[in-house]
């Protein structure tokens, strides 16, 4: 079943490109317009949506956090991310114009299920982004957008994450189309960028694996790691930190890079490994400059810098001890590639330490209790 790989996690990381590709398949009509078959909320109701609340847990919530940047930019409506287990206990403001998006790989996470039931009771429509056909969450939702990542066996979620981002981006572009917040050409451009991503992810798998393995060998004894990113790199940092703590049992924290000077920099000591997700240099170059200055600050305190950055980034070359390169891509698309070396890194760290990467201690694949 592992198809020649020595763990399901290894196999599933290598299915990241296919997961994105399959999630995009069959979602466009002949003219290239986005067509979401399984979404049975009528266009009129979609047009009226003025707010999105994503409810999810763990990795699925980070996929939602990535999508917030894209959807707010494309559709110009607020997108809130709420951990599903916090949601119904705070009396959230819901009405028929709020679309609640429940993201879940398994479709059986009890916290997420309870959140969506609460949302429907309050009169909101719920759309599920789910990887498991016929699971409870899609069955109880008004609409479902399946991720077609294929069954995910390893407890640590990998290919489902990139598929969830892809599906949420499709939803965003569909909403932009229905609400007319983007020109057709602009939508097509984003779709083309999305369609390019499987090839770019494959490039990372083909060319960066050796560097990741070497880095894991070098860092195997580190006691803790910090993960930092800005903009879409922030949820990627959170996801990288979660992967490493889940399967390598290493203490990690993910932060927004801008928070460094508001506290976390106190943790940085000589030799502390700090992982930076560095945004592309072009386009949002302000972001790039700010992340680089964060790198300089921790470097000055003797930290070991691991960077995920765009090929040829000279600033990164100057400061980083280890670099995992990404091929050039638009900022909003970068999480789809940037998470890949972090998945591989966590897996390699766990393997070096002799842990079962598919079945980490204390964790279950789907959490069916609240
Ligand atoms: O099946 P779900 O997507 O609803 O699961 C949500 C989380 O439990 C899940 O993502 C968890 O954080 C994973 N172990 C992450 O690798």
Short mmCIF file of C-alpha atoms and ligand atoms in Angstrom, two decimals:
data_model
loop_
_atom_site.label_atom_id
_atom_site.label_comp_id
_atom_site.label_asym_id
_atom_site.label_seq_id
_atom_site.Cartn_x
_atom_site.Cartn_y
_atom_site.Cartn_z
CA UNK A 1 0.00 0.00 0.00
CA UNK A 2 2.92 2.31 0.64
CA UNK A 3 3.86 1.93 -3.02
CA UNK A 4 7.57 1.50 -2.38
CA UNK A 5 7.89 4.32 0.17
CA UNK A 6 8.98 3.41 3.67
CA UNK A 7 6.20 5.37 5.30
CA UNK A 8 2.77 6.68 4.35
CA UNK A 9 3.96 10.16 5.23
CA UNK A 10 6.77 9.93 2.69
CA UNK A 11 4.34 8.66 0.05
CA UNK A 12 1.78 11.34 0.86
CA UNK A 13 4.29 14.21 0.75
CA UNK A 14 5.26 12.98 -2.70
CA UNK A 15 1.59 13.16 -3.62
CA UNK A 16 1.44 16.91 -2.89
CA UNK A 17 1.66 17.81 -6.62
CA UNK A 18 -1.07 15.34 -7.56
CA UNK A 19 -3.28 16.51 -4.68
CA UNK A 20 -3.27 20.06 -6.02
CA UNK A 21 -3.72 18.92 -9.59
CA UNK A 22 -6.65 16.61 -8.81
CA UNK A 23 -8.34 19.28 -6.70
CA UNK A 24 -8.29 21.60 -9.72
CA UNK A 25 -9.54 18.98 -12.14
CA UNK A 26 -12.99 19.40 -13.67
CA UNK A 27 -13.68 22.70 -11.94
CA UNK A 28 -13.79 24.89 -15.07
CA UNK A 29 -16.21 25.10 -17.97
CA UNK A 30 -15.17 25.36 -21.64
CA UNK A 31 -14.68 29.10 -21.36
CA UNK A 32 -12.38 28.65 -18.37
CA UNK A 33 -14.95 30.02 -15.91
CA UNK A 34 -14.99 28.32 -12.50
CA UNK A 35 -17.78 25.82 -12.07
CA UNK A 36 -18.20 24.23 -8.67
CA UNK A 37 -20.61 21.33 -9.14
CA UNK A 38 -20.94 20.13 -5.60
CA UNK A 39 -21.70 23.63 -4.37
CA UNK A 40 -25.45 23.66 -4.13
CA UNK A 41 -25.93 27.10 -2.70
CA UNK A 42 -27.66 29.17 -5.33
CA UNK A 43 -25.90 32.05 -6.98
CA UNK A 44 -28.30 34.57 -5.47
CA UNK A 45 -27.36 33.48 -1.94
CA UNK A 46 -23.68 33.50 -2.86
CA UNK A 47 -23.91 37.04 -4.15
CA UNK A 48 -25.36 38.17 -0.83
CA UNK A 49 -22.53 36.73 1.27
CA UNK A 50 -20.72 39.53 3.05
CA UNK A 51 -18.55 37.61 5.46
CA UNK A 52 -16.81 34.23 5.71
CA UNK A 53 -15.94 32.42 8.89
CA UNK A 54 -13.65 29.42 8.54
CA UNK A 55 -14.00 26.83 11.30
CA UNK A 56 -11.35 24.11 11.50
CA UNK A 57 -8.66 22.60 13.72
CA UNK A 58 -4.92 22.08 13.44
CA UNK A 59 -3.52 21.91 9.93
CA UNK A 60 -6.94 22.54 8.36
CA UNK A 61 -7.17 25.83 10.27
CA UNK A 62 -3.78 26.91 8.89
CA UNK A 63 -5.02 26.19 5.36
CA UNK A 64 -7.95 28.51 6.18
CA UNK A 65 -5.55 31.12 7.51
CA UNK A 66 -3.61 31.05 4.22
CA UNK A 67 -6.84 31.37 2.23
CA UNK A 68 -7.91 34.43 4.23
CA UNK A 69 -5.16 36.50 2.57
CA UNK A 70 -6.25 35.46 -0.91
CA UNK A 71 -10.03 35.63 -0.43
CA UNK A 72 -10.01 39.03 1.27
CA UNK A 73 -7.80 40.36 -1.53
CA UNK A 74 -9.92 38.87 -4.32
CA UNK A 75 -13.46 39.16 -2.95
CA UNK A 76 -13.15 42.17 -0.62
CA UNK A 77 -15.19 40.62 2.17
CA UNK A 78 -13.87 39.88 5.66
CA UNK A 79 -12.69 36.33 6.32
CA UNK A 80 -12.29 35.22 9.93
CA UNK A 81 -10.56 32.05 11.01
CA UNK A 82 -11.83 30.43 14.15
CA UNK A 83 -10.59 27.29 15.82
CA UNK A 84 -13.71 25.15 15.75
CA UNK A 85 -13.56 24.35 19.48
CA UNK A 86 -13.59 28.06 20.38
CA UNK A 87 -16.39 28.99 18.00
CA UNK A 88 -19.71 28.16 19.57
CA UNK A 89 -18.65 29.06 23.09
CA UNK A 90 -18.27 32.74 22.33
CA UNK A 91 -21.70 33.51 20.89
CA UNK A 92 -20.46 34.32 17.38
CA UNK A 93 -22.37 36.79 15.22
CA UNK A 94 -24.00 34.79 12.43
CA UNK A 95 -26.72 35.41 9.88
CA UNK A 96 -27.84 34.32 6.43
CA UNK A 97 -25.20 36.50 4.78
CA UNK A 98 -22.34 34.79 6.62
CA UNK A 99 -20.86 31.76 4.89
CA UNK A 100 -19.27 29.34 7.33
CA UNK A 101 -16.57 27.22 5.71
CA UNK A 102 -15.73 24.03 7.62
CA UNK A 103 -12.37 22.63 6.55
CA UNK A 104 -11.63 19.04 7.51
CA UNK A 105 -9.55 16.29 5.94
CA UNK A 106 -11.37 13.47 7.71
CA UNK A 107 -14.79 15.09 7.77
CA UNK A 108 -15.28 13.52 11.22
CA UNK A 109 -13.62 16.01 13.58
CA UNK A 110 -16.15 16.48 16.37
CA UNK A 111 -15.08 20.05 17.23
CA UNK A 112 -15.62 21.11 13.62
CA UNK A 113 -18.91 19.23 13.36
CA UNK A 114 -20.29 20.93 16.50
CA UNK A 115 -19.21 24.33 15.15
CA UNK A 116 -21.02 23.80 11.85
CA UNK A 117 -24.17 22.57 13.59
CA UNK A 118 -24.14 25.75 15.66
CA UNK A 119 -23.69 27.89 12.56
CA UNK A 120 -26.61 26.24 10.78
CA UNK A 121 -28.83 26.63 13.84
CA UNK A 122 -28.09 30.36 13.72
CA UNK A 123 -29.19 30.55 10.08
CA UNK A 124 -25.83 30.57 8.28
CA UNK A 125 -25.03 28.42 5.28
CA UNK A 126 -22.16 25.99 5.72
CA UNK A 127 -19.80 24.87 3.00
CA UNK A 128 -17.47 21.96 3.78
CA UNK A 129 -14.02 21.58 2.27
CA UNK A 130 -13.39 17.92 2.89
CA UNK A 131 -11.18 15.08 1.68
CA UNK A 132 -13.45 12.18 2.60
CA UNK A 133 -16.47 11.41 0.43
CA UNK A 134 -19.69 11.02 2.39
CA UNK A 135 -18.18 11.83 5.82
CA UNK A 136 -20.36 13.41 8.51
CA UNK A 137 -19.18 17.01 8.01
CA UNK A 138 -19.99 17.17 4.27
CA UNK A 139 -23.26 15.29 4.87
CA UNK A 140 -24.40 17.88 7.41
CA UNK A 141 -23.31 20.88 5.33
CA UNK A 142 -25.30 22.88 2.77
CA UNK A 143 -22.57 22.44 0.19
CA UNK A 144 -19.30 20.62 -0.20
CA UNK A 145 -16.15 21.21 -2.15
CA UNK A 146 -14.15 18.00 -2.07
CA UNK A 147 -10.38 18.06 -2.04
CA UNK A 148 -9.25 15.16 -4.19
CA UNK A 149 -5.99 14.46 -2.38
CA UNK A 150 -6.84 10.76 -2.08
CA UNK A 151 -6.92 8.92 1.27
CA UNK A 152 -4.46 10.30 3.81
CA UNK A 153 -3.20 7.62 6.19
CA UNK A 154 -0.31 9.22 8.10
CA UNK A 155 -1.53 11.05 11.21
CA UNK A 156 0.42 14.16 10.22
CA UNK A 157 -1.54 15.89 7.50
CA UNK A 158 0.48 16.78 4.39
CA UNK A 159 -1.12 16.43 0.96
CA UNK A 160 -4.52 17.36 2.44
CA UNK A 161 -3.10 20.76 3.45
CA UNK A 162 -2.08 21.77 -0.08
CA UNK A 163 -5.37 20.42 -1.41
CA UNK A 164 -7.32 22.45 1.19
CA UNK A 165 -5.54 25.65 0.17
CA UNK A 166 -6.28 24.87 -3.47
CA UNK A 167 -9.98 24.26 -2.79
CA UNK A 168 -10.31 27.39 -0.65
CA UNK A 169 -8.63 29.43 -3.42
CA UNK A 170 -11.10 27.99 -5.94
CA UNK A 171 -13.93 29.02 -3.66
CA UNK A 172 -12.46 32.52 -3.40
CA UNK A 173 -12.12 32.87 -7.16
CA UNK A 174 -15.63 31.50 -7.66
CA UNK A 175 -16.99 34.11 -5.24
CA UNK A 176 -15.02 36.83 -7.06
CA UNK A 177 -16.61 35.63 -10.31
CA UNK A 178 -20.14 35.59 -8.89
CA UNK A 179 -19.79 38.90 -7.10
CA UNK A 180 -17.87 40.52 -9.95
CA UNK A 181 -15.00 41.72 -7.77
CA UNK A 182 -12.39 40.64 -10.33
CA UNK A 183 -12.18 40.83 -14.12
CA UNK A 184 -12.36 37.53 -15.97
CA UNK A 185 -8.78 37.94 -17.09
CA UNK A 186 -7.60 38.45 -13.55
CA UNK A 187 -9.41 35.30 -12.45
CA UNK A 188 -7.90 33.38 -15.34
CA UNK A 189 -4.45 34.62 -14.38
CA UNK A 190 -4.86 33.30 -10.84
CA UNK A 191 -6.20 30.00 -12.16
CA UNK A 192 -3.17 29.70 -14.45
CA UNK A 193 -0.88 30.36 -11.49
CA UNK A 194 -2.67 27.64 -9.53
CA UNK A 195 -2.34 25.22 -12.43
CA UNK A 196 1.42 25.87 -12.49
CA UNK A 197 1.86 24.88 -8.86
CA UNK A 198 1.98 21.05 -9.16
CA UNK A 199 5.02 21.41 -11.42
CA UNK A 200 6.67 23.80 -8.97
CA UNK A 201 5.98 21.52 -6.00
CA UNK A 202 7.49 18.66 -7.99
CA UNK A 203 10.61 20.78 -8.56
CA UNK A 204 10.98 21.20 -4.79
CA UNK A 205 10.64 17.44 -4.26
CA UNK A 206 13.13 16.69 -7.02
CA UNK A 207 15.78 19.24 -6.13
CA UNK A 208 15.51 20.08 -2.40
CA UNK A 209 15.16 16.68 -0.73
CA UNK A 210 18.92 16.18 -0.30
CA UNK A 211 19.33 19.61 1.31
CA UNK A 212 16.44 18.87 3.68
CA UNK A 213 17.95 15.51 4.67
CA UNK A 214 21.32 17.11 5.37
CA UNK A 215 19.70 19.84 7.43
CA UNK A 216 17.81 17.27 9.50
CA UNK A 217 21.07 15.36 10.17
CA UNK A 218 22.70 18.60 11.25
CA UNK A 219 19.85 19.71 13.52
CA UNK A 220 18.80 16.34 14.91
CA UNK A 221 19.90 17.22 18.44
CA UNK A 222 18.33 20.67 18.61
CA UNK A 223 16.06 21.07 21.63
CA UNK A 224 13.70 23.60 20.10
CA UNK A 225 12.92 25.49 16.91
CA UNK A 226 11.28 28.80 16.15
CA UNK A 227 9.33 29.23 12.89
CA UNK A 228 8.69 32.73 11.60
CA UNK A 229 6.83 34.13 8.63
CA UNK A 230 4.82 37.14 7.54
CA UNK A 231 1.64 37.41 5.45
CA UNK A 232 0.90 33.95 3.97
CA UNK A 233 4.26 32.83 5.33
CA UNK A 234 2.88 33.18 8.85
CA UNK A 235 0.40 30.26 8.69
CA UNK A 236 3.07 28.26 6.82
CA UNK A 237 5.38 28.87 9.79
CA UNK A 238 2.64 27.64 12.15
CA UNK A 239 2.17 24.53 10.03
CA UNK A 240 5.92 23.83 9.87
CA UNK A 241 6.09 24.15 13.66
CA UNK A 242 3.10 21.83 14.14
CA UNK A 243 4.57 19.14 11.85
CA UNK A 244 7.85 19.08 13.74
CA UNK A 245 6.27 18.92 17.19
CA UNK A 246 3.76 16.25 16.12
CA UNK A 247 6.12 13.69 14.73
CA UNK A 248 9.62 14.57 15.96
CA UNK A 249 8.41 15.57 19.46
CA UNK A 250 10.58 18.67 19.31
CA UNK A 251 9.46 21.82 21.06
CA UNK A 252 8.52 24.37 18.42
CA UNK A 253 6.79 27.71 18.28
CA UNK A 254 5.48 29.47 15.20
CA UNK A 255 5.24 33.28 15.23
CA UNK A 256 4.41 36.12 12.92
CA UNK A 257 7.88 37.46 12.12
CA UNK A 258 6.81 40.99 13.07
CA UNK A 259 6.24 39.79 16.64
CA UNK A 260 9.94 39.03 17.17
CA UNK A 261 10.75 42.29 18.89
CA UNK A 262 7.52 42.16 20.88
CA UNK A 263 8.75 39.16 22.86
CA UNK A 264 9.95 36.01 21.09
CA UNK A 265 13.43 37.39 20.37
CA UNK A 266 14.14 36.91 24.07
CA UNK A 267 14.20 33.17 23.34
CA UNK A 268 16.95 33.51 20.76
CA UNK A 269 20.35 32.43 21.96
CA UNK A 270 23.52 31.25 20.22
CA UNK A 271 22.85 28.18 18.14
CA UNK A 272 19.02 28.37 18.39
CA UNK A 273 17.60 27.16 15.07
CA UNK A 274 15.17 29.66 13.58
CA UNK A 275 13.22 28.85 10.42
CA UNK A 276 12.21 31.82 8.28
CA UNK A 277 9.68 31.70 5.46
CA UNK A 278 11.00 34.42 3.17
CA UNK A 279 8.50 35.99 0.75
CA UNK A 280 9.38 36.54 -2.91
CA UNK A 281 11.60 39.55 -3.56
CA UNK A 282 9.44 40.99 -6.30
CA UNK A 283 5.95 42.36 -5.87
CA UNK A 284 5.56 42.74 -2.15
CA UNK A 285 9.18 43.65 -1.62
CA UNK A 286 8.37 45.54 1.59
CA UNK A 287 7.53 42.20 3.13
CA UNK A 288 10.79 40.75 1.86
CA UNK A 289 12.83 43.59 3.37
CA UNK A 290 11.10 43.19 6.72
CA UNK A 291 11.66 39.46 6.89
CA UNK A 292 15.31 39.93 5.98
CA UNK A 293 15.74 42.45 8.78
CA UNK A 294 14.22 39.88 11.16
CA UNK A 295 16.83 37.40 9.95
CA UNK A 296 19.60 39.96 10.59
CA UNK A 297 18.33 40.53 14.12
CA UNK A 298 18.38 36.88 15.13
CA UNK A 299 21.60 36.22 13.23
CA UNK A 300 23.27 38.95 15.31
CA UNK A 301 22.35 36.91 18.39
CA UNK A 302 24.05 33.82 17.04
CA UNK A 303 20.99 31.89 15.85
CA UNK A 304 21.25 29.23 13.17
CA UNK A 305 19.13 30.41 10.24
CA UNK A 306 17.14 28.01 8.10
CA UNK A 307 15.35 29.82 5.28
CA UNK A 308 12.70 28.83 2.78
CA UNK A 309 13.27 31.31 -0.03
CA UNK A 310 13.06 32.03 -3.70
CA UNK A 311 15.82 30.69 -5.91
CA UNK A 312 18.67 33.19 -6.22
CA UNK A 313 17.64 35.39 -3.26
CA UNK A 314 20.96 37.11 -2.51
CA UNK A 315 20.00 38.46 0.92
CA UNK A 316 19.09 34.98 2.03
CA UNK A 317 22.34 33.60 0.61
CA UNK A 318 24.22 36.12 2.71
CA UNK A 319 22.65 35.30 6.06
CA UNK A 320 21.19 31.80 6.04
CA UNK A 321 23.04 28.73 7.27
CA UNK A 322 20.66 26.42 5.42
CA UNK A 323 18.31 27.26 2.54
CA UNK A 324 15.44 25.31 1.04
CA UNK A 325 14.80 26.93 -2.32
CA UNK A 326 11.45 27.52 -3.99
CA UNK A 327 10.98 28.30 -7.69
CA UNK A 328 9.67 31.80 -8.41
CA UNK A 329 5.91 32.10 -7.93
CA UNK A 330 3.36 34.75 -6.88
CA UNK A 331 3.26 35.45 -3.14
CA UNK A 332 -0.27 34.06 -2.72
CA UNK A 333 0.79 30.77 -4.33
CA UNK A 334 4.00 30.41 -2.30
CA UNK A 335 2.47 28.46 0.65
CA UNK A 336 1.79 25.55 -1.72
CA UNK A 337 5.52 25.10 -2.26
CA UNK A 338 6.94 26.49 0.99
CA UNK A 339 5.25 23.91 3.18
CA UNK A 340 6.79 21.01 1.25
CA UNK A 341 10.38 21.21 2.58
CA UNK A 342 8.94 21.72 6.08
CA UNK A 343 6.92 18.52 5.76
CA UNK A 344 10.04 16.68 4.56
CA UNK A 345 12.14 18.23 7.32
CA UNK A 346 9.77 17.07 10.07
CA UNK A 347 9.65 13.58 8.57
CA UNK A 348 13.43 13.33 8.35
CA UNK A 349 13.90 14.59 11.90
CA UNK A 350 11.45 11.96 13.16
CA UNK A 351 13.15 9.20 11.17
CA UNK A 352 16.61 10.13 12.44
CA UNK A 353 15.28 10.00 15.99
CA UNK A 354 13.81 6.57 15.28
CA UNK A 355 10.14 7.50 15.70
CA UNK A 356 7.16 6.03 13.86
CA UNK A 357 6.41 8.89 11.48
CA UNK A 358 2.98 7.60 10.51
CA UNK A 359 1.69 7.01 14.02
CA UNK A 360 3.05 9.58 16.44
CA UNK A 361 2.45 8.99 20.13
CA UNK A 362 -0.74 10.33 21.73
CA UNK A 363 -2.35 11.34 18.42
CA UNK A 364 -5.19 9.92 16.33
CA UNK A 365 -5.87 10.52 12.65
CA UNK A 366 -9.30 11.87 13.34
CA UNK A 367 -10.37 13.37 16.61
CA UNK A 368 -13.97 12.27 17.06
CA UNK A 369 -14.43 13.52 20.62
CA UNK A 370 -14.93 17.12 21.61
O1 LIG B 1 -9.54 15.72 9.81
P1 LIG B 1 -9.37 17.20 10.14
O2 LIG B 1 -8.77 17.94 8.99
O3 LIG B 1 -10.62 17.83 10.63
O4 LIG B 1 -8.31 17.23 11.32
C1 LIG B 1 -7.96 18.44 11.91
C2 LIG B 1 -6.74 18.28 12.80
O5 LIG B 1 -7.00 17.35 13.82
C3 LIG B 1 -5.53 17.81 12.01
O6 LIG B 1 -5.20 18.69 10.97
C4 LIG B 1 -4.30 17.65 12.91
O7 LIG B 1 -3.86 18.90 13.37
C5 LIG B 1 -3.21 16.89 12.17
N1 LIG B 1 -2.66 15.87 13.04
C6 LIG B 1 -2.13 17.77 11.63
O8 LIG B 1 -1.06 17.10 11.09
#
